[in-house]
């Protein structure tokens, strides 16, 4: 699975949009981009995933560049409860592959 | 619908002992995977079970083992505990096997401390 690079930490003001970048320049055509987050002392929580097109759900939006070498997770109106570590993961769509978590981005939402 | 349930939530053991952790997946989910999380190594994959069969295994010693029952509930066992086994152990369930386009649902984990 392709390697991902994320900034170690970011701050965001409450009520503003949080834009979390992820670089996956070695991604291949059949690899999905996944985002999970982990709030302190809890298990990771699925947020969103996509292959080529931008995706939106009730939690967030995922913007994938046309060349698929990077993506951005957008939390449209960040709240204090969005403070967490956010993991960007890429993995192939088939085959016996486990999820590989990197170091993630620690997002701190400030009041 | 109930989420993934892991028991116990906290556990304290001493070196050399063994421990068994339990995971009940979301109803209808047939895949259970286990992860170890430590401050130094982050989240690392241990193994995955689907329909009572181990499909994939991470790079951990043989002291770490697991099994899955016919009702999809899973247990993992660690024998001859070492101080370095102190970690948060997470299990995750999914509808199908870990083959790419599926979502994982995680439990809250079991915090194991080895003294």
XYZ file of C-alpha atoms in Angstrom:
226
model
C 0.000 0.000 0.000
C 1.144 3.539 -0.787
C 2.865 5.576 1.917
C 1.133 8.710 3.210
C 2.560 11.926 4.632
C 0.599 14.136 7.000
C 1.584 17.158 9.092
C 2.074 16.086 12.717
C -0.234 18.743 14.146
C -2.670 21.500 13.211
C -4.813 24.036 15.014
C -8.245 25.251 14.011
C -10.642 27.784 15.524
C -14.013 26.477 16.635
C -16.683 27.063 13.988
C -14.166 27.393 11.170
C -13.413 24.786 8.522
C -10.561 22.399 9.268
C -8.611 21.357 6.194
C -6.336 18.375 6.791
C -3.902 17.561 3.966
C -2.465 14.187 3.040
C 0.209 13.431 0.485
C 0.166 10.038 -1.221
C 2.324 10.599 -4.266
C 2.961 6.873 -4.898
C -0.716 5.926 -4.956
C -1.737 3.488 -7.657
C -4.939 3.355 -9.655
C -6.745 0.778 -7.523
C -5.923 2.245 -4.113
C -8.594 3.934 -2.034
C -7.988 6.880 0.273
C -9.453 6.403 3.757
C -9.719 8.746 6.706
C -10.164 7.665 10.299
C -9.886 9.659 13.495
C -9.101 8.702 17.052
C -10.307 10.698 19.992
C -8.260 10.223 23.139
C -8.742 6.825 24.821
C -11.167 5.592 22.187
C -10.861 3.338 19.161
C -10.458 4.903 15.702
C -13.634 6.045 13.988
C -14.254 5.782 10.248
C -14.862 9.166 8.615
C -14.901 8.826 4.841
C -13.174 7.170 1.886
C -12.891 7.658 -1.864
C -11.173 6.440 -5.005
C -11.182 9.220 -7.590
C -14.141 11.514 -7.081
C -14.720 13.926 -4.257
C -16.927 12.521 -1.537
C -19.157 14.078 1.107
C -21.049 12.605 4.032
C -22.576 13.900 7.235
C -19.179 14.145 8.906
C -16.815 15.540 6.298
C -15.813 16.074 2.693
C -12.913 14.417 0.915
C -11.242 16.257 -1.928
C -8.854 14.177 -4.069
C -6.664 15.961 -6.605
C -7.019 15.006 -10.250
C -3.656 13.217 -10.286
C -4.659 11.495 -6.993
C -1.292 12.297 -5.436
C -2.833 14.207 -2.553
C -6.140 14.710 -0.781
C -7.727 16.990 1.783
C -10.211 16.117 4.495
C -12.534 19.011 5.263
C -14.498 19.343 8.488
C -16.808 22.221 7.515
C -17.539 23.628 10.991
C -15.063 22.273 13.507
C -16.198 21.845 17.107
C -14.216 21.081 20.253
C -15.338 17.457 19.918
C -13.413 17.213 16.643
C -10.121 17.447 18.549
C -8.467 14.128 17.685
C -5.708 12.413 15.724
C -6.683 12.070 12.066
C -5.242 9.230 10.005
C -5.040 9.188 6.215
C -4.608 5.674 4.795
C -4.382 4.377 1.258
C -4.906 0.745 0.410
C -5.755 -1.473 -2.515
C -9.347 -2.461 -3.179
C -8.701 -6.191 -3.319
C -6.472 -8.728 -1.701
C -5.670 -9.687 1.846
C -4.373 -6.391 3.086
C -4.515 -5.074 6.606
C -5.015 -1.428 7.417
C -1.701 0.352 8.025
C -1.960 3.441 10.197
C 0.730 6.118 10.016
C 1.391 8.785 12.630
C -1.587 10.946 11.672
C -2.297 14.638 12.275
C -3.190 15.810 15.750
C -5.945 18.412 15.244
C -6.542 20.786 18.132
C -9.742 22.809 17.857
C -9.395 26.009 19.847
C -12.384 27.749 21.500
C -27.438 -1.461 16.783
C -24.803 -2.175 19.430
C -21.215 -1.298 18.563
C -18.087 -3.383 18.931
C -17.708 -4.524 22.525
C -14.350 -5.301 24.070
C -13.848 -6.768 27.510
C -12.303 -6.138 29.896
C -11.674 -2.403 29.557
C -8.608 -2.446 31.811
C -6.311 -5.271 32.828
C -3.207 -5.468 34.999
C -0.948 -8.508 34.775
C 2.579 -9.423 35.769
C 5.401 -10.631 33.580
C 5.159 -14.281 32.604
C 1.395 -14.483 32.979
C -0.999 -14.959 30.103
C -4.068 -12.948 29.202
C -7.199 -13.417 27.088
C -9.073 -10.474 25.609
C -12.548 -10.671 24.147
C -14.232 -8.876 21.256
C -17.879 -9.017 20.198
C -18.376 -7.540 16.716
C -21.370 -5.621 15.444
C -24.246 -7.964 14.735
C -23.948 -9.340 11.202
C -20.263 -8.527 10.875
C -18.127 -11.569 10.120
C -14.627 -10.122 10.094
C -12.717 -9.229 13.236
C -9.226 -7.766 13.203
C -6.965 -6.952 16.127
C -4.494 -4.089 16.599
C -1.929 -3.114 19.189
C -1.424 0.574 19.952
C 1.567 1.921 21.866
C 2.906 5.488 22.111
C 6.140 4.468 20.405
C 4.902 2.208 17.587
C 1.438 3.581 16.949
C -1.331 1.302 15.678
C -0.060 -2.043 14.442
C -2.039 -4.856 12.861
C -2.020 -8.167 14.737
C -4.338 -10.497 12.808
C -7.690 -10.826 11.090
C -10.325 -13.524 11.329
C -13.173 -14.149 8.934
C -15.608 -17.048 9.252
C -13.482 -18.613 12.001
C -10.350 -18.621 9.819
C -7.269 -16.498 10.270
C -6.801 -14.687 6.944
C -3.888 -12.442 7.678
C -1.278 -11.990 10.369
C 0.970 -9.087 11.284
C 4.585 -9.205 12.343
C 4.174 -10.304 15.951
C 5.720 -13.279 17.804
C 3.870 -16.542 18.266
C 2.987 -15.550 21.852
C 0.157 -13.578 20.275
C -2.672 -15.779 19.059
C -6.350 -15.534 18.439
C -9.451 -17.352 17.408
C -12.948 -16.667 16.195
C -16.089 -18.504 17.153
C -19.080 -19.447 15.013
C -21.005 -16.417 16.301
C -18.108 -14.190 15.046
C -16.977 -13.291 18.547
C -13.207 -13.315 18.801
C -10.593 -13.727 21.485
C -6.921 -12.951 21.458
C -4.421 -14.491 23.806
C -0.979 -13.329 24.823
C 1.184 -15.842 26.642
C 4.317 -15.266 28.703
C 3.658 -11.562 29.030
C 6.531 -9.104 28.710
C 6.721 -5.501 29.882
C 6.666 -4.393 26.248
C 3.226 -5.943 25.767
C 1.705 -3.076 27.742
C -0.568 -1.407 25.222
C -4.081 -0.591 24.141
C -5.470 -3.589 22.247
C -8.169 -2.697 19.762
C -10.457 -4.895 17.805
C -12.405 -3.864 14.738
C -15.232 -5.516 12.885
C -16.410 -5.255 9.302
C -19.128 -6.863 7.220
C -16.768 -8.681 4.923
C -13.120 -9.668 4.913
C -10.404 -7.018 4.830
C -10.154 -6.658 1.073
C -10.088 -2.934 0.519
C -13.415 -1.249 0.120
C -14.876 -1.825 3.551
C -15.296 0.262 6.656
C -13.869 -0.816 9.975
C -15.725 -0.231 13.215
C -13.494 -0.206 16.275
C -14.192 -0.996 19.903
C -12.914 1.166 22.751
C -10.069 -1.249 23.415
C -8.563 -3.088 26.340
C -5.785 -1.254 28.148
C -3.282 -3.883 29.273
C -0.586 -3.029 31.787
C 2.176 -5.559 32.445
C 4.096 -5.034 35.694
